[in-house]
Coordinates of N, CA and C in Angstrom, one line a residue:
M1 N -82.8 -11.2 -83.9 CA -84.0 -11.9 -83.9 C -84.3 -12.4 -85.2
G2 N -85.2 -13.5 -85.6 CA -85.4 -13.9 -86.7 C -86.2 -12.8 -87.6
S3 N -86.1 -12.9 -88.9 CA -86.6 -12.0 -89.8 C -88.2 -12.2 -90.0
R4 N -88.9 -11.2 -90.6 CA -90.2 -11.3 -90.9 C -90.6 -12.5 -91.7
I5 N -89.9 -12.9 -92.7 CA -90.1 -13.9 -93.6 C -89.9 -15.2 -92.7
M6 N -88.8 -15.2 -91.9 CA -88.5 -16.5 -91.1 C -89.7 -16.8 -90.3
H7 N -90.2 -15.8 -89.5 CA -91.3 -16.0 -88.6 C -92.7 -16.4 -89.5
A8 N -92.9 -15.7 -90.6 CA -94.1 -16.2 -91.4 C -94.0 -17.6 -91.8
I9 N -92.7 -18.1 -92.1 CA -92.5 -19.4 -92.6 C -92.8 -20.4 -91.4
I10 N -92.1 -20.1 -90.2 CA -92.3 -20.9 -89.1 C -93.8 -21.0 -88.7
A11 N -94.6 -19.9 -88.8 CA -95.9 -20.0 -88.4 C -96.7 -20.8 -89.4
C12 N -96.4 -20.7 -90.6 CA -97.2 -21.5 -91.7 C -96.9 -23.0 -91.4
K13 N -95.6 -23.4 -91.1 CA -95.3 -24.7 -91.0 C -96.0 -25.3 -89.6
V14 N -95.9 -24.5 -88.7 CA -96.7 -24.9 -87.5 C -98.1 -25.1 -87.7
A15 N -98.7 -24.3 -88.3 CA -100.2 -24.4 -88.7 C -100.5 -25.5 -89.4
D16 N -99.6 -25.9 -90.1 CA -99.9 -27.2 -91.1 C -99.6 -28.5 -90.2
A17 N -98.7 -28.3 -89.3 CA -98.3 -29.6 -88.4 C -99.6 -29.7 -87.4
L18 N -100.1 -28.7 -86.9 CA -101.2 -28.7 -85.9 C -102.7 -28.7 -86.5
M19 N -102.7 -28.6 -87.9 CA -103.9 -28.4 -88.7 C -104.8 -27.4 -88.2
I20 N -104.2 -26.1 -87.9 CA -105.0 -24.9 -87.5 C -106.0 -24.6 -88.5
Q21 N -107.1 -24.2 -88.0 CA -108.2 -24.0 -89.0 C -108.2 -22.5 -89.6
D22 N -107.9 -21.5 -88.5 CA -107.7 -20.1 -89.0 C -106.4 -19.9 -89.1
Q23 N -105.9 -20.2 -90.4 CA -104.5 -20.1 -90.6 C -104.1 -18.4 -90.8
A24 N -105.0 -17.7 -91.2 CA -104.7 -16.4 -91.5 C -104.4 -15.7 -90.1
T25 N -105.3 -15.8 -89.1 CA -105.1 -15.3 -87.8 C -103.9 -15.9 -87.2
F26 N -103.6 -17.1 -87.4 CA -102.4 -17.8 -86.7 C -101.2 -17.1 -87.4
L27 N -101.1 -16.9 -88.6 CA -100.1 -16.3 -89.3 C -99.7 -14.9 -88.6
V28 N -100.8 -14.1 -88.7 CA -100.7 -12.7 -88.2 C -100.1 -12.6 -86.8
G29 N -100.6 -13.7 -85.9 CA -100.1 -13.8 -84.7 C -98.7 -14.2 -84.7
G30 N -98.2 -14.9 -85.6 CA -96.7 -15.3 -85.8 C -95.9 -14.1 -86.1
I31 N -96.4 -13.0 -86.6 CA -95.5 -11.9 -86.9 C -95.7 -10.8 -86.1
A32 N -96.8 -10.7 -85.2 CA -97.3 -9.6 -84.6 C -96.4 -8.9 -83.7
A33 N -95.4 -9.8 -83.0 CA -94.6 -9.0 -82.0 C -93.7 -8.1 -82.5
D34 N -93.3 -8.2 -83.9 CA -92.4 -7.3 -84.6 C -93.2 -6.1 -85.1
A35 N -94.5 -6.2 -85.0 CA -95.3 -4.9 -85.4 C -95.3 -3.7 -84.6
A36 N -94.8 -4.1 -83.3 CA -94.9 -3.0 -82.2 C -94.2 -1.9 -82.6
I37 N -94.7 -0.6 -82.5 CA -93.9 0.6 -82.9 C -93.3 1.2 -81.7
T38 N -93.9 1.2 -80.6 CA -93.3 2.0 -79.4 C -92.3 1.2 -78.6
N39 N -92.5 -0.1 -78.4 CA -91.7 -0.9 -77.5 C -91.6 -2.4 -77.9
K40 N -90.7 -2.7 -78.7 CA -90.5 -4.0 -79.0 C -90.0 -4.9 -77.9
E41 N -89.3 -4.2 -77.0 CA -88.9 -4.9 -75.7 C -90.2 -5.5 -74.9
T42 N -91.1 -4.9 -74.7 CA -92.4 -5.3 -74.0 C -93.2 -6.3 -75.0
S43 N -93.1 -6.1 -76.2 CA -93.9 -6.9 -77.1 C -93.4 -8.2 -77.2
H44 N -91.9 -8.4 -77.0 CA -91.2 -9.7 -76.9 C -91.1 -10.3 -75.6
F45 N -91.6 -9.7 -74.7 CA -91.6 -10.3 -73.2 C -90.1 -10.7 -72.8
Y46 N -89.2 -9.7 -73.0 CA -87.9 -9.9 -72.5 C -87.8 -9.8 -71.1
T47 N -86.9 -10.7 -70.5 CA -86.5 -10.5 -69.1 C -85.0 -10.8 -69.1
G48 N -84.5 -10.5 -67.9 CA -83.0 -10.7 -67.6 C -82.1 -9.6 -68.4
E49 N -80.9 -9.8 -68.2 CA -79.9 -8.7 -68.6 C -78.8 -9.5 -69.5
L50 N -78.6 -8.8 -70.7 CA -77.5 -9.4 -71.5 C -76.1 -9.3 -70.7
R51 N -75.8 -8.3 -69.9 CA -74.6 -8.2 -69.3 C -74.3 -9.3 -68.2
H52 N -75.4 -10.0 -67.7 CA -75.5 -10.9 -66.8 C -75.7 -12.2 -67.3
F53 N -75.9 -12.4 -68.6 CA -76.0 -13.6 -69.4 C -77.4 -14.2 -68.9
T54 N -78.4 -13.4 -68.6 CA -79.7 -14.0 -68.2 C -80.8 -13.5 -69.0
R55 N -80.5 -13.0 -70.0 CA -81.4 -12.4 -71.1 C -82.2 -13.6 -71.7
K56 N -83.5 -13.5 -71.8 CA -84.4 -14.5 -72.3 C -85.7 -13.9 -72.9
I57 N -86.5 -14.6 -73.5 CA -87.9 -14.2 -73.9 C -88.9 -15.1 -73.0
D58 N -89.6 -14.5 -72.2 CA -90.4 -15.2 -71.2 C -92.0 -15.5 -72.0
Y59 N -91.8 -16.6 -72.9 CA -93.1 -16.8 -73.7 C -94.2 -17.3 -72.8
E60 N -93.9 -17.8 -71.7 CA -94.9 -18.6 -70.7 C -95.6 -17.4 -70.1
A61 N -94.8 -16.3 -69.8 CA -95.6 -15.1 -69.2 C -96.5 -14.6 -70.2
F62 N -96.2 -14.4 -71.4 CA -97.2 -14.1 -72.4 C -98.5 -14.9 -72.5
V63 N -98.5 -16.2 -72.4 CA -99.6 -17.1 -72.3 C -100.4 -16.8 -71.0
E64 N -99.8 -16.7 -70.0 CA -100.4 -16.4 -68.8 C -101.2 -15.2 -68.7
K65 N -100.6 -14.2 -69.4 CA -101.2 -12.8 -69.5 C -102.4 -12.9 -70.5
Y66 N -102.3 -13.5 -71.6 CA -103.4 -13.4 -72.7 C -104.1 -14.7 -73.1
G67 N -103.6 -15.7 -72.5 CA -104.2 -17.0 -73.0 C -105.6 -17.2 -73.3
S68 N -106.4 -16.4 -72.4 CA -107.9 -16.5 -72.6 C -108.5 -15.2 -72.9
K69 N -107.8 -14.3 -73.3 CA -108.3 -12.9 -73.6 C -108.1 -12.4 -75.0
A70 N -107.9 -13.3 -76.1 CA -107.7 -13.1 -77.4 C -108.1 -14.3 -78.2
P71 N -108.3 -14.2 -79.6 CA -108.5 -15.3 -80.3 C -107.4 -16.4 -80.1
E72 N -107.8 -17.6 -80.0 CA -107.0 -18.8 -79.5 C -105.8 -18.9 -80.7
S73 N -106.1 -18.8 -82.0 CA -105.1 -18.9 -83.0 C -104.2 -17.9 -83.1
Y74 N -104.7 -16.7 -82.7 CA -103.8 -15.4 -82.7 C -102.6 -15.8 -81.6
I75 N -103.2 -16.1 -80.3 CA -102.3 -16.2 -79.2 C -101.3 -17.4 -79.6
A76 N -101.8 -18.5 -80.1 CA -100.9 -19.5 -80.5 C -99.8 -19.1 -81.5
G77 N -100.2 -18.3 -82.5 CA -99.3 -17.8 -83.3 C -98.1 -16.8 -82.6
Y78 N -98.7 -16.0 -82.0 CA -97.8 -15.1 -81.1 C -96.8 -15.9 -80.3
Y79 N -97.2 -16.9 -79.7 CA -96.5 -17.7 -79.0 C -95.4 -18.4 -79.7
T80 N -95.6 -18.9 -80.9 CA -94.7 -19.5 -81.7 C -93.5 -18.4 -82.2
H81 N -94.0 -17.1 -82.3 CA -93.0 -16.0 -82.6 C -92.0 -15.9 -81.4
L82 N -92.6 -16.0 -80.2 CA -91.9 -15.7 -79.1 C -90.8 -17.0 -78.8
I83 N -91.3 -18.1 -79.0 CA -90.4 -19.4 -78.9 C -89.2 -19.3 -79.9
A84 N -89.5 -18.9 -81.2 CA -88.4 -18.8 -82.2 C -87.5 -17.7 -81.9
D85 N -87.8 -16.5 -81.3 CA -87.0 -15.4 -81.0 C -86.2 -15.8 -79.8
D86 N -86.8 -16.7 -78.8 CA -85.9 -17.0 -77.8 C -84.8 -17.9 -78.2
L87 N -85.1 -18.8 -79.2 CA -84.0 -19.7 -79.9 C -83.0 -18.9 -80.4
W88 N -83.5 -17.9 -81.1 CA -82.5 -17.0 -81.9 C -81.5 -16.3 -80.8
L89 N -82.2 -15.9 -79.9 CA -81.4 -15.2 -78.8 C -80.4 -16.0 -78.2
Q90 N -80.9 -17.2 -77.8 CA -79.9 -18.1 -77.1 C -78.9 -18.9 -78.1
G91 N -79.3 -19.0 -79.3 CA -78.4 -19.9 -80.2 C -77.5 -19.0 -81.1
F92 N -78.0 -17.8 -81.5 CA -77.2 -16.9 -82.3 C -76.7 -15.6 -81.5
Y93 N -77.6 -14.8 -80.9 CA -77.3 -13.6 -80.5 C -76.2 -13.6 -79.2
V94 N -76.8 -14.3 -78.2 CA -76.0 -14.1 -77.0 C -74.5 -14.8 -77.1
P95 N -74.6 -16.2 -77.6 CA -73.3 -17.0 -77.7 C -72.2 -16.2 -78.7
W96 N -72.5 -15.5 -79.8 CA -71.4 -15.1 -80.6 C -71.8 -13.8 -81.4
L97 N -73.1 -13.7 -81.8 CA -73.4 -12.5 -82.7 C -73.3 -11.1 -82.0
K98 N -73.7 -11.1 -80.8 CA -73.5 -9.8 -80.0 C -72.1 -9.4 -79.8
N99 N -71.3 -10.3 -79.6 CA -69.8 -10.1 -79.5 C -69.1 -9.6 -80.8
R100 N -69.6 -10.2 -81.9 CA -68.9 -9.8 -83.2 C -69.5 -8.4 -83.5
I101 N -70.8 -8.0 -83.4 CA -71.4 -6.8 -83.7 C -70.7 -5.7 -83.0
E102 N -70.5 -5.9 -81.8 CA -69.9 -4.9 -80.8 C -68.5 -4.7 -81.1
L103 N -67.7 -5.6 -81.5 CA -66.3 -5.4 -81.8 C -66.0 -5.0 -83.3
N104 N -67.0 -5.3 -84.1 CA -66.9 -4.9 -85.5 C -68.1 -4.5 -86.1
P105 N -68.3 -3.1 -86.2 CA -69.5 -2.7 -86.7 C -70.0 -3.0 -88.1
A106 N -68.9 -3.4 -88.8 CA -69.3 -3.9 -90.2 C -70.0 -5.3 -90.2
V107 N -69.9 -6.0 -89.1 CA -70.9 -7.1 -89.0 C -72.3 -6.9 -89.0
L108 N -72.7 -5.8 -88.3 CA -74.1 -5.3 -88.3 C -74.7 -5.1 -89.6
Q109 N -73.9 -4.5 -90.5 CA -74.4 -4.2 -92.0 C -74.5 -5.5 -92.7
A110 N -73.3 -6.4 -92.4 CA -73.4 -7.7 -93.2 C -74.6 -8.5 -92.8
Y111 N -74.9 -8.4 -91.4 CA -76.0 -9.3 -90.9 C -77.4 -8.8 -91.6
H112 N -77.6 -7.4 -91.7 CA -78.8 -7.0 -92.4 C -78.8 -7.3 -94.0
E113 N -77.7 -7.4 -94.4 CA -77.6 -7.7 -95.8 C -77.9 -9.3 -96.1
D114 N -77.5 -10.2 -95.1 CA -77.7 -11.5 -95.2 C -79.2 -11.7 -95.1
F115 N -79.9 -11.0 -94.3 CA -81.3 -11.1 -94.1 C -82.1 -10.8 -95.3
K116 N -81.6 -9.8 -96.1 CA -82.3 -9.5 -97.3 C -82.1 -10.7 -98.2
L117 N -80.8 -11.3 -98.3 CA -80.5 -12.2 -99.2 C -81.4 -13.6 -98.8
L118 N -81.5 -13.7 -97.5 CA -82.2 -14.9 -96.9 C -83.7 -14.9 -97.3
N119 N -84.2 -13.7 -97.4 CA -85.6 -13.7 -97.7 C -85.8 -14.4 -99.1
A120 N -85.1 -14.1 -100.1 CA -85.0 -14.7 -101.4 C -85.0 -16.3 -101.2
K121 N -83.7 -16.6 -100.6 CA -83.4 -17.9 -100.5 C -84.4 -18.9 -99.8
L122 N -84.9 -18.5 -98.7 CA -85.9 -19.0 -97.9 C -87.2 -19.2 -98.7
I123 N -87.7 -18.1 -99.2 CA -88.8 -18.2 -100.1 C -88.7 -19.3 -101.2
E124 N -87.5 -19.1 -101.9 CA -87.4 -20.2 -102.9 C -87.2 -21.6 -102.4
Y125 N -86.7 -21.8 -101.2 CA -86.5 -23.2 -100.7 C -87.8 -23.7 -100.2
Y126 N -88.7 -22.9 -99.4 CA -90.0 -23.3 -99.0 C -91.0 -23.3 -99.9
R127 N -91.0 -22.5 -100.9 CA -92.0 -22.2 -101.9 C -93.5 -21.9 -101.2
L128 N -93.3 -20.9 -100.4 CA -94.5 -20.7 -99.7 C -95.0 -19.1 -100.0
N129 N -94.3 -18.5 -100.9 CA -94.7 -17.2 -101.3 C -96.1 -16.7 -101.5
E130 N -96.6 -17.6 -102.5 CA -98.1 -17.4 -103.0 C -99.0 -17.8 -101.8
R131 N -98.6 -18.7 -101.0 CA -99.6 -19.1 -99.9 C -99.6 -18.0 -98.9
L132 N -98.2 -17.5 -98.5 CA -98.2 -16.4 -97.6 C -98.9 -15.0 -98.0
A133 N -98.7 -14.8 -99.2 CA -99.4 -13.5 -99.8 C -100.8 -13.6 -99.7
T134 N -101.3 -14.8 -100.0 CA -102.9 -15.1 -99.9 C -103.3 -15.0 -98.4
L135 N -102.6 -15.6 -97.4 CA -103.1 -15.5 -96.1 C -103.0 -14.1 -95.6
L136 N -101.9 -13.4 -95.9 CA -101.8 -12.0 -95.3 C -102.8 -11.1 -95.8
K137 N -103.6 -11.4 -96.9 CA -104.5 -10.5 -97.4 C -106.0 -11.0 -97.0
I138 N -106.1 -11.9 -96.1 CA -107.4 -12.3 -95.5 C -107.6 -11.6 -94.3
P139 N -108.8 -11.2 -94.1 CA -109.2 -10.5 -92.7 C -108.8 -11.3 -91.6
F140 N -108.2 -10.9 -90.6 CA -107.8 -11.7 -89.4 C -108.6 -11.1 -88.2
E141 N -108.6 -12.1 -87.2 CA -109.0 -11.7 -86.0 C -108.1 -11.5 -85.0
A142 N -107.6 -10.4 -84.6 CA -106.4 -10.3 -83.7 C -106.9 -9.7 -82.3
G143 N -106.2 -10.1 -81.4 CA -106.6 -9.5 -80.0 C -105.9 -8.2 -80.0
N144 N -106.7 -7.2 -79.4 CA -106.1 -6.0 -79.3 C -105.1 -5.8 -78.0
L145 N -104.0 -6.5 -78.2 CA -103.1 -6.7 -77.0 C -102.5 -5.3 -76.6
Q146 N -102.3 -5.2 -75.3 CA -101.5 -4.0 -74.8 C -100.4 -3.7 -75.4
E147 N -99.5 -4.6 -75.9 CA -98.2 -4.5 -76.3 C -98.1 -4.2 -77.9
V148 N -99.1 -4.6 -78.6 CA -99.3 -4.4 -80.0 C -100.7 -4.2 -80.4
P149 N -101.1 -3.0 -80.5 CA -102.5 -2.7 -80.8 C -102.8 -3.2 -82.3
A150 N -103.9 -3.5 -82.5 CA -104.3 -4.1 -83.9 C -104.0 -3.2 -85.0
E151 N -104.1 -1.9 -84.8 CA -103.8 -1.0 -85.9 C -102.3 -1.1 -86.4
E152 N -101.5 -1.3 -85.4 CA -100.0 -1.4 -85.8 C -99.7 -2.6 -86.5
I153 N -100.6 -3.7 -86.3 CA -100.4 -5.0 -86.9 C -100.8 -4.7 -88.4
S154 N -102.0 -4.1 -88.6 CA -102.4 -3.9 -90.0 C -101.5 -3.1 -90.9
A155 N -100.7 -2.1 -90.1 CA -99.8 -1.2 -90.8 C -98.6 -2.0 -91.1
F156 N -98.2 -3.1 -90.4 CA -97.0 -3.9 -90.5 C -97.1 -4.8 -91.7
I157 N -98.4 -5.4 -92.0 CA -98.5 -6.4 -92.9 C -97.8 -6.1 -94.4
P158 N -98.1 -4.7 -94.8 CA -97.5 -4.4 -96.1 C -96.0 -4.7 -96.3
Y159 N -95.3 -4.5 -95.1 CA -93.8 -4.7 -95.1 C -93.6 -6.1 -95.4
V160 N -94.4 -7.1 -94.7 CA -94.2 -8.5 -94.8 C -94.4 -8.9 -96.4
L161 N -95.5 -8.5 -97.0 CA -95.8 -8.6 -98.2 C -94.7 -8.2 -99.2
A162 N -94.1 -7.0 -98.9 CA -93.0 -6.6 -99.7 C -91.8 -7.5 -99.6
D163 N -91.6 -8.1 -98.5 CA -90.5 -9.0 -98.2 C -90.6 -10.2 -99.3
L164 N -91.8 -10.6 -99.8 CA -92.1 -11.6 -100.5 C -91.7 -11.5 -102.0
K165 N -91.5 -10.1 -102.2 CA -91.0 -9.8 -103.6 C -89.4 -9.7 -103.6
Y166 N -88.7 -10.3 -104.5 CA -87.2 -10.3 -104.4 C -86.6 -10.3 -105.7
D167 N -85.3 -9.9 -105.7 CA -84.6 -10.0 -107.1 C -84.0 -11.4 -107.1
S168 N -84.1 -12.0 -108.2 CA -83.6 -13.4 -108.4 C -82.1 -13.5 -108.2
A169 N -81.5 -12.4 -108.4 CA -80.0 -12.3 -108.2 C -79.6 -12.8 -107.0
A170 N -80.4 -12.4 -106.0 CA -80.2 -12.7 -104.7 C -80.1 -14.3 -104.3
L171 N -80.8 -14.9 -105.2 CA -80.5 -16.5 -105.0 C -79.1 -17.0 -105.2
H172 N -78.4 -16.2 -106.1 CA -77.0 -16.5 -106.5 C -75.9 -15.8 -105.8
T173 N -76.3 -15.0 -104.9 CA -75.4 -14.2 -103.9 C -75.0 -14.7 -102.7
S174 N -73.8 -14.9 -102.5 CA -73.3 -15.7 -101.1 C -73.6 -14.9 -99.8
L175 N -74.0 -15.6 -98.8 CA -74.3 -15.1 -97.5 C -73.0 -14.7 -96.8
T176 N -72.8 -13.9 -95.9 CA -71.4 -13.5 -95.3 C -71.6 -14.0 -93.8
I177 N -72.5 -13.8 -93.2 CA -72.6 -14.0 -91.7 C -73.1 -15.5 -91.4
F178 N -74.2 -15.8 -92.0 CA -74.9 -17.0 -91.8 C -74.6 -18.0 -93.0
T179 N -75.2 -19.2 -92.8 CA -75.3 -20.2 -94.0 C -76.8 -20.5 -94.2
L180 N -77.2 -20.9 -95.3 CA -78.5 -21.2 -95.5 C -79.0 -22.5 -94.7
E181 N -78.1 -23.5 -94.7 CA -78.4 -24.6 -93.8 C -78.6 -24.3 -92.4
Q182 N -77.8 -23.3 -91.9 CA -77.9 -23.0 -90.4 C -79.3 -22.3 -90.3
I183 N -79.8 -21.5 -91.2 CA -81.0 -20.9 -91.0 C -82.2 -21.8 -91.1
I184 N -82.1 -22.8 -92.1 CA -83.1 -23.7 -92.2 C -83.2 -24.7 -90.9
G185 N -82.2 -24.9 -90.4 CA -82.0 -25.7 -89.0 C -82.7 -24.9 -88.1
Y186 N -82.5 -23.6 -88.0 CA -83.2 -22.8 -86.9 C -84.6 -22.8 -87.2
I187 N -85.1 -22.6 -88.4 CA -86.6 -22.5 -88.7 C -87.2 -23.8 -88.2
E188 N -86.5 -24.9 -88.6 CA -87.2 -26.4 -88.5 C -87.2 -26.7 -87.0
T189 N -86.1 -26.3 -86.1 CA -86.1 -26.3 -84.6 C -87.2 -25.5 -84.0
S190 N -87.3 -24.2 -84.5 CA -88.5 -23.4 -84.0 C -89.7 -24.2 -84.2
V191 N -90.0 -24.6 -85.4 CA -91.2 -25.3 -85.7 C -91.6 -26.4 -84.8
E192 N -90.5 -27.3 -84.7 CA -90.4 -28.6 -83.8 C -90.8 -28.1 -82.2
K193 N -90.2 -27.1 -81.9 CA -90.3 -26.7 -80.4 C -91.7 -26.1 -80.3
S194 N -92.2 -25.3 -81.2 CA -93.5 -24.6 -81.1 C -94.6 -25.8 -81.1
V195 N -94.5 -26.7 -82.0 CA -95.5 -27.9 -82.2 C -95.5 -28.6 -80.8
F196 N -94.2 -28.8 -80.3 CA -94.2 -29.7 -79.1 C -94.8 -29.0 -77.8
L197 N -94.6 -27.7 -77.7 CA -95.2 -26.9 -76.6 C -96.7 -26.6 -76.7
L198 N -97.1 -26.4 -77.9 CA -98.5 -26.2 -78.0 C -99.3 -27.5 -77.8
K199 N -98.8 -28.7 -78.4 CA -99.4 -30.0 -78.1 C -99.3 -30.2 -76.5
M200 N -98.3 -29.9 -75.7 CA -98.2 -30.0 -74.3 C -99.3 -29.3 -73.7
K201 N -99.5 -28.1 -74.2 CA -100.6 -27.1 -73.6 C -101.9 -27.6 -73.8
Q202 N -102.2 -28.2 -75.1 CA -103.4 -28.7 -75.4 C -103.7 -29.9 -74.6
K203 N -102.6 -30.9 -74.3 CA -102.9 -32.0 -73.5 C -103.2 -31.7 -72.1
K204 N -102.6 -30.7 -71.5 CA -103.1 -30.2 -70.2 C -104.5 -29.6 -70.1
L205 N -104.8 -29.0 -71.1 CA -106.3 -28.5 -71.2 C -107.2 -29.6 -71.3
D206 N -106.8 -30.6 -72.1 CA -107.7 -31.8 -72.2 C -107.8 -32.6 -70.9
E207 N -106.6 -32.7 -70.2 CA -106.8 -33.3 -68.9 C -107.5 -32.5 -67.9
K208 N -107.5 -31.3 -67.8 CA -108.2 -30.5 -67.0 C -109.8 -30.7 -67.2
E209 N -110.1 -30.7 -68.6 CA -111.6 -30.8 -69.0 C -111.8 -32.3 -68.6
H210 N -111.2 -33.3 -68.7 CA -111.6 -34.7 -68.4 C -111.8 -34.8 -66.9
E211 N -111.0 -33.9 -66.0 CA -111.2 -34.1 -64.6 C -112.5 -33.4 -64.0
R212 N -113.0 -32.5 -65.1 CA -114.3 -31.9 -64.5 C -115.5 -32.8 -64.4

């Protein structure tokens, strides 16, 4: 799945594209699924089986369950997280990464090392570190979802803030598994799909309101 920094960047860019007012709450929603301590399976709304090639993230089931039961910005942010992780699942993990990790354990270590390096490279590329740090320190209005209690999110935020601090040497260290262009493409596609689906949802709500 995408890293904490990737999700924070995606949420930030989606918030800009949609002119979200409560950006702090939206951003927290955008990282919340990874904050779950007990069961990340349920917090990511997984369905299907990897062995049957039916594995996916049911982000629409999340909206159906919580769409009107938590702050709108928080739900929209969480929704973008699930969309992005489903893209990662279908575009990276299922087609090739799972196979490589299972057949070569060294790939898993290299994968984690790349994520550390990518934190630095992506922060430098998008230049959002100060803004993200500021937003993550603002009090947010989170829904106390069954899958991710609010206290687990509060405990998770310091880890994201820590990711924003990096050794400049990482900027000049080569990636092993991924390329920077590949990950930038993943982030931008996640933003585009999230914006598209959120606009579609808003359009449907507006049409229903107009029919009344």
